[in-house]
XYZ file of C-alpha atoms in Angstrom:
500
model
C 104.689 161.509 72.822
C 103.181 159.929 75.731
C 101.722 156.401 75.618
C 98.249 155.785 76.291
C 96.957 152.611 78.715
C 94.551 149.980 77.316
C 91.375 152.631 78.679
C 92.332 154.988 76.417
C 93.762 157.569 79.330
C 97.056 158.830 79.003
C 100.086 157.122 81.108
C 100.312 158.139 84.009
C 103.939 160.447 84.903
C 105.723 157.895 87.868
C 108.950 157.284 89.088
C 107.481 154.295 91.177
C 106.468 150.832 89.443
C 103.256 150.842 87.953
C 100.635 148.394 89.388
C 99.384 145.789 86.942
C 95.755 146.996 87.637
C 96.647 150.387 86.528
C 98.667 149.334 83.329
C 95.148 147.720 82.426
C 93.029 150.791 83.297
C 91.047 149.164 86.088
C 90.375 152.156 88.063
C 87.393 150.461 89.943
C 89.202 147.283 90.848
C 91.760 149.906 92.123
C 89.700 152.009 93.894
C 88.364 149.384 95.823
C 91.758 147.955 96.766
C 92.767 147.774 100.489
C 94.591 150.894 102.133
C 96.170 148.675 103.974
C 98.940 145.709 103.976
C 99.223 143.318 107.001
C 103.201 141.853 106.712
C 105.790 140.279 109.037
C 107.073 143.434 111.111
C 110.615 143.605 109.344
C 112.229 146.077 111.499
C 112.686 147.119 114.880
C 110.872 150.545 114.548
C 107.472 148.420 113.382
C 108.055 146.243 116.497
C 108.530 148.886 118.486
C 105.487 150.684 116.886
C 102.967 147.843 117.601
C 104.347 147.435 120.768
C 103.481 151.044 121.392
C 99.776 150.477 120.342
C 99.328 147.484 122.719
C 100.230 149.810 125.811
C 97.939 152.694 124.226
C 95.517 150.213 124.262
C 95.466 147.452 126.846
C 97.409 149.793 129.414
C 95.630 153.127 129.191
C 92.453 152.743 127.534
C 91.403 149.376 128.651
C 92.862 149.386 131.512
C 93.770 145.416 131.602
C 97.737 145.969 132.663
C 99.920 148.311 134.962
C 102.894 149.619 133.178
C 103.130 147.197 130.224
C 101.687 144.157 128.452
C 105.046 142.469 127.809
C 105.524 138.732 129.003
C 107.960 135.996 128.084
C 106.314 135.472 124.254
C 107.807 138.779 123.460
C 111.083 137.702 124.715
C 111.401 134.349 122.766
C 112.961 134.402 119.410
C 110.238 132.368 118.018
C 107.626 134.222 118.145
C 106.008 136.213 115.392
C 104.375 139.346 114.721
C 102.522 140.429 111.642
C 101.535 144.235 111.134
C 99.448 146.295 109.336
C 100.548 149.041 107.291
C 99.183 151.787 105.517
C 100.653 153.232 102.110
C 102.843 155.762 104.197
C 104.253 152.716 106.205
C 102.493 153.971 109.626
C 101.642 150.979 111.723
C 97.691 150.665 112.096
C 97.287 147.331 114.156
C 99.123 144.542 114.642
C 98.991 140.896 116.067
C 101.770 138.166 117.146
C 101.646 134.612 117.329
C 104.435 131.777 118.094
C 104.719 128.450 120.057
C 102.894 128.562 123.420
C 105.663 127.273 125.709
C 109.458 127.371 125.639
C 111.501 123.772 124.662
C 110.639 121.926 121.227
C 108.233 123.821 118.964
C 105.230 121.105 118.853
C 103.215 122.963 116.430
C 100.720 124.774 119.010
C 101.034 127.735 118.684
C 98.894 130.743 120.409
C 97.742 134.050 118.378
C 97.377 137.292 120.944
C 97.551 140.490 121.293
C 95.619 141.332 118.451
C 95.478 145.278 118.544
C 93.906 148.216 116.136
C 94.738 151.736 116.899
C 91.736 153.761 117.391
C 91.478 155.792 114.415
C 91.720 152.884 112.318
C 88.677 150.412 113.654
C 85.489 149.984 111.807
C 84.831 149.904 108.172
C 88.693 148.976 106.960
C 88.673 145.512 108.660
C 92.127 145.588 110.213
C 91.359 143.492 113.061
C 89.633 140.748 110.693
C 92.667 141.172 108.420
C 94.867 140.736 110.873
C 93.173 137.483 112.270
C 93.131 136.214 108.717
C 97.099 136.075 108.185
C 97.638 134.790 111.841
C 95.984 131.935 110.663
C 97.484 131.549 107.104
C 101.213 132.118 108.780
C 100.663 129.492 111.823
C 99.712 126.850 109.143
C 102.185 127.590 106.912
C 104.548 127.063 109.577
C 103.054 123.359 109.597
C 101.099 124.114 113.209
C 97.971 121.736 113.763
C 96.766 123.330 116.646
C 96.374 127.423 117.095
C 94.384 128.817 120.056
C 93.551 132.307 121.655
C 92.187 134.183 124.469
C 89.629 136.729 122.945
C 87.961 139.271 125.150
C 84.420 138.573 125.424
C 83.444 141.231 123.211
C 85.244 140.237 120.470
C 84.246 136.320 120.338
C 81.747 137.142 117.469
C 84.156 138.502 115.085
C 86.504 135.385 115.811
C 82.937 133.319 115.706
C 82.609 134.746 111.534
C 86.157 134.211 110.617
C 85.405 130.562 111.470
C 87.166 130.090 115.463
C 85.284 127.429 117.516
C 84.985 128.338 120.914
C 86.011 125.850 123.445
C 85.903 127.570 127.329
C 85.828 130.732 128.971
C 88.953 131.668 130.415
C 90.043 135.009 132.957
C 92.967 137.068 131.276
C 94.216 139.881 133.463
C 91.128 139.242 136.137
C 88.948 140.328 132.823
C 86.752 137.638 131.253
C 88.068 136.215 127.561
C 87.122 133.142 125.465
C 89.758 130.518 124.734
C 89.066 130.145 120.818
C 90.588 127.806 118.278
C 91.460 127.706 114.739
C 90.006 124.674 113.065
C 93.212 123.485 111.374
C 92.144 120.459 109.042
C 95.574 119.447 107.361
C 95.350 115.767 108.876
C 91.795 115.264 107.975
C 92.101 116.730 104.028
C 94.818 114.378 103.801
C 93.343 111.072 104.911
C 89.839 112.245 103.314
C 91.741 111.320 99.964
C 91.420 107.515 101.206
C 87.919 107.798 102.099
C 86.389 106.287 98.895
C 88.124 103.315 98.969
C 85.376 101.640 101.183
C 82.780 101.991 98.345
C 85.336 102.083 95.644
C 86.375 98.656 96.266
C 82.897 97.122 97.327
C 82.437 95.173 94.167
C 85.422 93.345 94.962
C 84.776 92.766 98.622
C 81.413 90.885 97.872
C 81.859 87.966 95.648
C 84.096 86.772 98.738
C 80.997 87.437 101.111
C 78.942 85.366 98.806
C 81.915 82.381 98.783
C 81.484 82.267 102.208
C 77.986 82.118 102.792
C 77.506 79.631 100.029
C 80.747 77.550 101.100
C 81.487 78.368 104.385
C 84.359 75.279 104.599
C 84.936 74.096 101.351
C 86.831 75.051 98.402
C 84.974 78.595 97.745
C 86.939 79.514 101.452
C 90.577 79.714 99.289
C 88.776 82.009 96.867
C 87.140 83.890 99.538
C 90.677 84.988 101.143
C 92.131 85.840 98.119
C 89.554 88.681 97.561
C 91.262 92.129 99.159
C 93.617 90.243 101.747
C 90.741 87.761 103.262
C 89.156 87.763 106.679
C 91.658 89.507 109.014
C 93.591 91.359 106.568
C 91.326 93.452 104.323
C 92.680 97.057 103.524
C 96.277 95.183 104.270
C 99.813 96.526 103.523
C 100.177 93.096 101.401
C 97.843 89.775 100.865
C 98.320 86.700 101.959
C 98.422 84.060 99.147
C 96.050 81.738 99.769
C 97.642 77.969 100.686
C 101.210 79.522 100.295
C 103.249 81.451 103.336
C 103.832 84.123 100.170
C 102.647 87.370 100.671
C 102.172 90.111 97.629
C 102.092 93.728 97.707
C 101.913 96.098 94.839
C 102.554 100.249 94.380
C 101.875 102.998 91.765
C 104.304 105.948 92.044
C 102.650 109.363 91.368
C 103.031 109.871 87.525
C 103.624 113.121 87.935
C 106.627 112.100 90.292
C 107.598 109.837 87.459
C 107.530 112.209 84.943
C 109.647 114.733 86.870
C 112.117 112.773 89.316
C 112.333 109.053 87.603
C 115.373 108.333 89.247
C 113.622 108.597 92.803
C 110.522 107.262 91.639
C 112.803 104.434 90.750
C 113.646 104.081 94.262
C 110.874 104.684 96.050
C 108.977 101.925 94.078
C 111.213 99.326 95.399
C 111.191 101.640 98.968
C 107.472 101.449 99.440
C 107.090 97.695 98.637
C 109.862 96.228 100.975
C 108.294 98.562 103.113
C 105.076 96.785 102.952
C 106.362 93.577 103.338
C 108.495 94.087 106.430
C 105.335 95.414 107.904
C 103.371 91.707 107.513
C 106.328 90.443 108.863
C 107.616 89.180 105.499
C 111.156 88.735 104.035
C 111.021 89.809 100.440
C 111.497 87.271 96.946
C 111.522 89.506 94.257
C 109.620 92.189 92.372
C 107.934 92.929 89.533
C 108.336 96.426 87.633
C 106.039 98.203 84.777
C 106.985 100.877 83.310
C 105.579 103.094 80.734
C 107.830 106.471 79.418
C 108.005 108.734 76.793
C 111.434 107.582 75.171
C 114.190 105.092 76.124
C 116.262 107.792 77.772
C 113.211 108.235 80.461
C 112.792 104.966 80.901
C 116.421 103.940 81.799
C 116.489 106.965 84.545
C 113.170 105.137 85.969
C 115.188 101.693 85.766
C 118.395 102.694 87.150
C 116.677 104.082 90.022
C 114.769 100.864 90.420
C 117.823 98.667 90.510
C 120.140 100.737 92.519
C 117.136 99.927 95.012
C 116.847 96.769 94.081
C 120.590 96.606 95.064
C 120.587 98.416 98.526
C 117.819 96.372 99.353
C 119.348 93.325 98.479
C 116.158 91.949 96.581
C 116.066 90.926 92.604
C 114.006 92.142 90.489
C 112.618 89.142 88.297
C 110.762 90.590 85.211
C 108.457 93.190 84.365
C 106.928 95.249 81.466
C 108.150 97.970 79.847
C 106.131 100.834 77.432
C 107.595 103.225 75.460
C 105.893 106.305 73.980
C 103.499 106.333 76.331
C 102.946 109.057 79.721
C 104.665 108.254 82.318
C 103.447 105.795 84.975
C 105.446 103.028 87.378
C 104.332 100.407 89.228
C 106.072 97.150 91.211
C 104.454 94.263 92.411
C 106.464 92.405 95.438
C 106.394 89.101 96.490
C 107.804 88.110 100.109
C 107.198 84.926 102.540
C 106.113 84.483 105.625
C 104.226 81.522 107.755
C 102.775 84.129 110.177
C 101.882 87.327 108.547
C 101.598 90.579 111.051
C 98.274 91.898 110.413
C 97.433 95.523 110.204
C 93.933 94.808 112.071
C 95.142 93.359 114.903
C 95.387 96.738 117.483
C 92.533 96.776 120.285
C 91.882 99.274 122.545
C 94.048 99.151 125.803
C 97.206 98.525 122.983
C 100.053 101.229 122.788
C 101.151 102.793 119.527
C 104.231 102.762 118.815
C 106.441 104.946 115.902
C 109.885 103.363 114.658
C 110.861 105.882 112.409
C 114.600 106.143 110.728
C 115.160 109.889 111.147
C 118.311 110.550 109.626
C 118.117 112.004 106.099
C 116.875 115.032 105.237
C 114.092 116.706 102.681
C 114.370 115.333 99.438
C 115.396 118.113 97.305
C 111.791 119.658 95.477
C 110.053 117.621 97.804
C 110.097 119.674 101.424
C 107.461 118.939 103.851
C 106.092 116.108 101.965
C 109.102 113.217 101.123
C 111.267 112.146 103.619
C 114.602 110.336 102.109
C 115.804 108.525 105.259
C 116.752 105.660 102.887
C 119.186 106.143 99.921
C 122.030 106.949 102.297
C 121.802 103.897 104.263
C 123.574 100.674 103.474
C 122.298 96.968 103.001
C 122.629 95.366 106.275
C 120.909 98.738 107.947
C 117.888 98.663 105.660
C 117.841 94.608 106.233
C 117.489 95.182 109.861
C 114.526 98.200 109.783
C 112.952 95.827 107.128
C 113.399 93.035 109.526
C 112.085 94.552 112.542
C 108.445 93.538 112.477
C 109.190 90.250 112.072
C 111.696 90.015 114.614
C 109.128 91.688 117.082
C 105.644 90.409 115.972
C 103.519 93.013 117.551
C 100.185 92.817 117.815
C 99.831 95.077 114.330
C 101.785 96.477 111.820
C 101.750 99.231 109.571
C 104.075 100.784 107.266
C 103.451 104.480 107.089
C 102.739 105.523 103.600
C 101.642 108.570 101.833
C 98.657 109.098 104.588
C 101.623 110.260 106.726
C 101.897 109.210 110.285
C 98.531 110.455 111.653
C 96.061 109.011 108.620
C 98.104 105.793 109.025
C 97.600 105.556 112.517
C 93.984 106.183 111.396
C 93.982 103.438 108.707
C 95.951 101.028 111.997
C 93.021 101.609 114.170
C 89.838 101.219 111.750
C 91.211 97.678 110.843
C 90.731 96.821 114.145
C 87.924 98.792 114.935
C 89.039 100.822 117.170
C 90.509 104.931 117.816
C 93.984 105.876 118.442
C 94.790 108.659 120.388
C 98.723 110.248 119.234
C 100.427 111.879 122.332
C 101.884 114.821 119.849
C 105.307 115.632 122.355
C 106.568 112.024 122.268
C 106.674 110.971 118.391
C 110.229 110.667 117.464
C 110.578 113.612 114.842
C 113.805 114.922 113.221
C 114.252 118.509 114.379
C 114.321 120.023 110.678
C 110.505 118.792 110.552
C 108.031 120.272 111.984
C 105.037 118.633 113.661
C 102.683 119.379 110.509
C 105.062 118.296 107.956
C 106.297 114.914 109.909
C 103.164 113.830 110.778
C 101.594 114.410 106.846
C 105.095 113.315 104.923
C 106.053 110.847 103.571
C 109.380 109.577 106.338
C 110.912 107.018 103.913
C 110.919 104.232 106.700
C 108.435 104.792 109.453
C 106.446 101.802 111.011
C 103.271 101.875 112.991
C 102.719 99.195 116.018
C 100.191 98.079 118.370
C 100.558 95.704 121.006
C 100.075 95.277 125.007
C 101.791 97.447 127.334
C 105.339 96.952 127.561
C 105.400 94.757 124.577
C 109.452 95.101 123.374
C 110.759 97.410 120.760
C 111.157 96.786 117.467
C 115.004 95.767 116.847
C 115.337 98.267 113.871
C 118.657 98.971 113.480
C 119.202 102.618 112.917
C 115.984 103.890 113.265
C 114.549 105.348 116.554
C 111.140 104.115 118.098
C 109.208 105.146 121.181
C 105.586 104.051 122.392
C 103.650 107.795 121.282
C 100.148 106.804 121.840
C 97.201 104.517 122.657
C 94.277 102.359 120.984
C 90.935 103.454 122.600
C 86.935 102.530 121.946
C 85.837 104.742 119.050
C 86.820 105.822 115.966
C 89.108 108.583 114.070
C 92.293 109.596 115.391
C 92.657 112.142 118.207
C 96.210 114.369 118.689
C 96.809 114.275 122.831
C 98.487 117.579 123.876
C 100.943 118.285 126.267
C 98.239 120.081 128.550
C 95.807 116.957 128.093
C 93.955 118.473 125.676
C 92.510 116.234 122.950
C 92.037 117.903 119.182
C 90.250 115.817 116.427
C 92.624 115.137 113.626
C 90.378 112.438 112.115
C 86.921 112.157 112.843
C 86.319 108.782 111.778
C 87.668 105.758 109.449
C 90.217 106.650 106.982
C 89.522 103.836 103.735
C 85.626 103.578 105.105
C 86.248 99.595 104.459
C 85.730 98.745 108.565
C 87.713 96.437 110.330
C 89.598 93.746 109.118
């Protein structure tokens, strides 16, 4: 007896796997499914195939080469090509895409020719299709900038899938349009910051009104001691006021802490000596609370908290603990200093500078977003990255947190009113990173400087620093290409709170 689907109609005699659409009887969702799939060309036949259909077209019907349309991009390893396929497997279109120059992949990458055989243009939507998983590949590959050269005629169909034009360009003595993807990793991240400005308003103004209503007196202590005081608002710590102690305090993710305590353990202690070193400061002690489900979770949060607390050579001097309760971790740290490094204190004509510890690797379950440069090291070589700023003193400081590298820049330059401009090809990167991960991860230790030309180097011990960009009038932060070519990565202020 033969079964019947959930329509009612009998099942269907296949030897092939049944789609999920046609176990459920949606014959109109079917009916309207592509008859097409665009994938990575897996074999040499399919390269060969759309290789075919570029000299069909660009050779002999448009006429744009002599002989062939192959170049070095087709030579170099790197470079991609996606096809599409109908259900017999014959090669339709096809379109390939990779880093634009040989040496270090910098994440630009260029999409080209993009080709359609004849019989299959109009109605299907190939060539959009196509254009659609270049895209969706070269940011998945963690690119932040992806360009093209489209033929005149087909800048409005780029134009509707979203490409910005930026200049016309000559390809093959024929006129094209050098088009670019609008890639907005960088921006989505720091945007996540951008209600802090209003956010934290009602905190900000009771120390405006101290000052104008005691502008010397006693309301002046109280005044500093709202959000950092005057010169260090939006801070990695605060300065104490009449002390030389500086605080800092952290939340870890909760989902983090539900799922990895043992690292959230770590990083809690990570991200606060972090933010001390980057004011300069030499850290006291800490302060942990904790909240977890049972007592087993909470010692895995704990005993990744003091095996930090141990590498890092710091104590931890109380706390609070919760139990049955969701997870959630957070550590206040105390450190001193008589002349805190202030994250404000960039102006334009200052170079940027990245000190970055790149040994490591991906934290396992955390690729492309958490750097562990740390747990392997030992005490005296996380004493002298911690050390560093102070040692230095630069101009600025900041330690670069879960804004990555480019919103922190960002957050560097609004505190001091200013834009930075991140020359992409010299930022000291590990090469398993790419450019979109490294500069959007979390790097374990990474700091951010500003300070006059030729300013020294920050003595940091294992870690690797090089000057990677400039402070400039403006606002946002702008990525500086290898051609000179500026892209936007953030428009304007990251927190919205201004300058320090």
């Amino acid at each position: 007896m033969r079964e019947l689907l959930l329509d009612g109609s009998p099942e269907p005699a296949l030897e092939r796997p049944y789609d999920i659409l046609a176990l459920l009887g949606d014959r109109n969702t079917l009916a309207r499914a592509a008859s097409f799939v665009v994938e990575e060309a897996g074999t040499q036949a399919e390269l060969a195939d759309y290789r075919r259909l570029r000299r069909d077209v660009f050779v002999h019907e448009q006429g744009l080469f002599d002989g062939h349309d192959l170049d070095d991009r087709d030579a170099d390893p790197r470079t991609l090509v996606l096809v599409a396929k109908d259900a017999a497997g014959t090669v339709l279109g096809g379109v390939r895409l990779g880093p634009v120059a040989d040496g270090p992949d910098l994440g630009w990458w260029a999409g080209g020719r993009l080709v359609v055989a004849p019989g299959a243009r109009g109605p299907w939507g190939i060539g959009a299709a196509l254009v659609r998983a270049a895209c969706a590949r070269a940011e998945a590959e963690g690119v932040l900038r992806f360009d093209a050269t489209v033929q005149v005629r087909s800048e409005p169909l780029f134009r509707r899938l979203g490409w910005r034009s930026v200049r016309p360009v000559e390809v093959a003595d024929t006129p094209h349009t050098l088009m670019r993807w609008p890639i907005g990793r960088i921006a989505a991240q720091a945007a996540v910051k951008s209600a802090l400005g209003p956010l934290l308003a009602g905190l900000r103004e009771p120390a405006a009104r101290a000052r104008r209503q005691d502008p010397v007196g006693g309301a002046l202590s109280g005044a500093r001691a709202a959000l950092g005081g005057g010169g260090f608002v939006g801070d990695d710590g605060a300065p104490v006021p009449g002390t030389d102690v500086i605080a800092a305090c952290d939340a870890i993710v909760p989902s983090m802490v539900e799922r990895d305590p043992d690292w959230a353990g770590w990083c809690a202690v990570l991200v606060n000596v972090n933010d001390l070193a980057a004011m300069g400061a030499s850290p006291l002690g800490l302060l942990d609370a904790v909240g977890a489900r049972d007592a087993a979770h909470a010692a895995r949060v704990l005993d990744g908290l003091a095996r930090a607390a141990r590498a890092y050579d710091v104590p931890v001097l109380g706390g609070h603990t919760q139990l049955g309760v969701p997870a959630a971790l957070s550590v206040t740290a105390l450190g001193r200093t008589a002349r805190p490094v202030p994250g404000g204190g960039g102006r334009p004509g200052h170079e940027v500078r990245l000190t970055a510890d790149l040994g490591g690797g991906w934290r396992a379950g955390y690729r492309g977003r958490q750097w562990d440069s740390t747990s392997h090291r030992r005490t005296a070589e996380l004493r002298a990255m911690t050390g560093a700023v102070a040692a230095a003193r630069p101009a600025a400081a900041k330690d670069v947190s879960m804004a990555g590298i480019a919103g922190t820049l960002g957050m560097l330059a609004e505190a001091g009113g200013c834009r930075a401009v991140l020359d992409v090809a010299a930022v000291p990167r590990p090469p398993e990173a790419t450019v979109g991960d490294w500069l959007t991860c979390f790097p374990g230790y990474a700091m951010l400087t500003a300070d006059g030309p030729g300013a020294p180097p920050l003595p940091a011990g294992p870690a690797t620093g090089a000057v990677c960009g400039a402070l400039t009038t403006g606002e946002g932060v702008g990525l500086r290409w290898p051609d000179g070519e500026i892209t936007e990565a953030v428009a304007s202020g990251v927190t919205g709170m201004g300058a320090a």
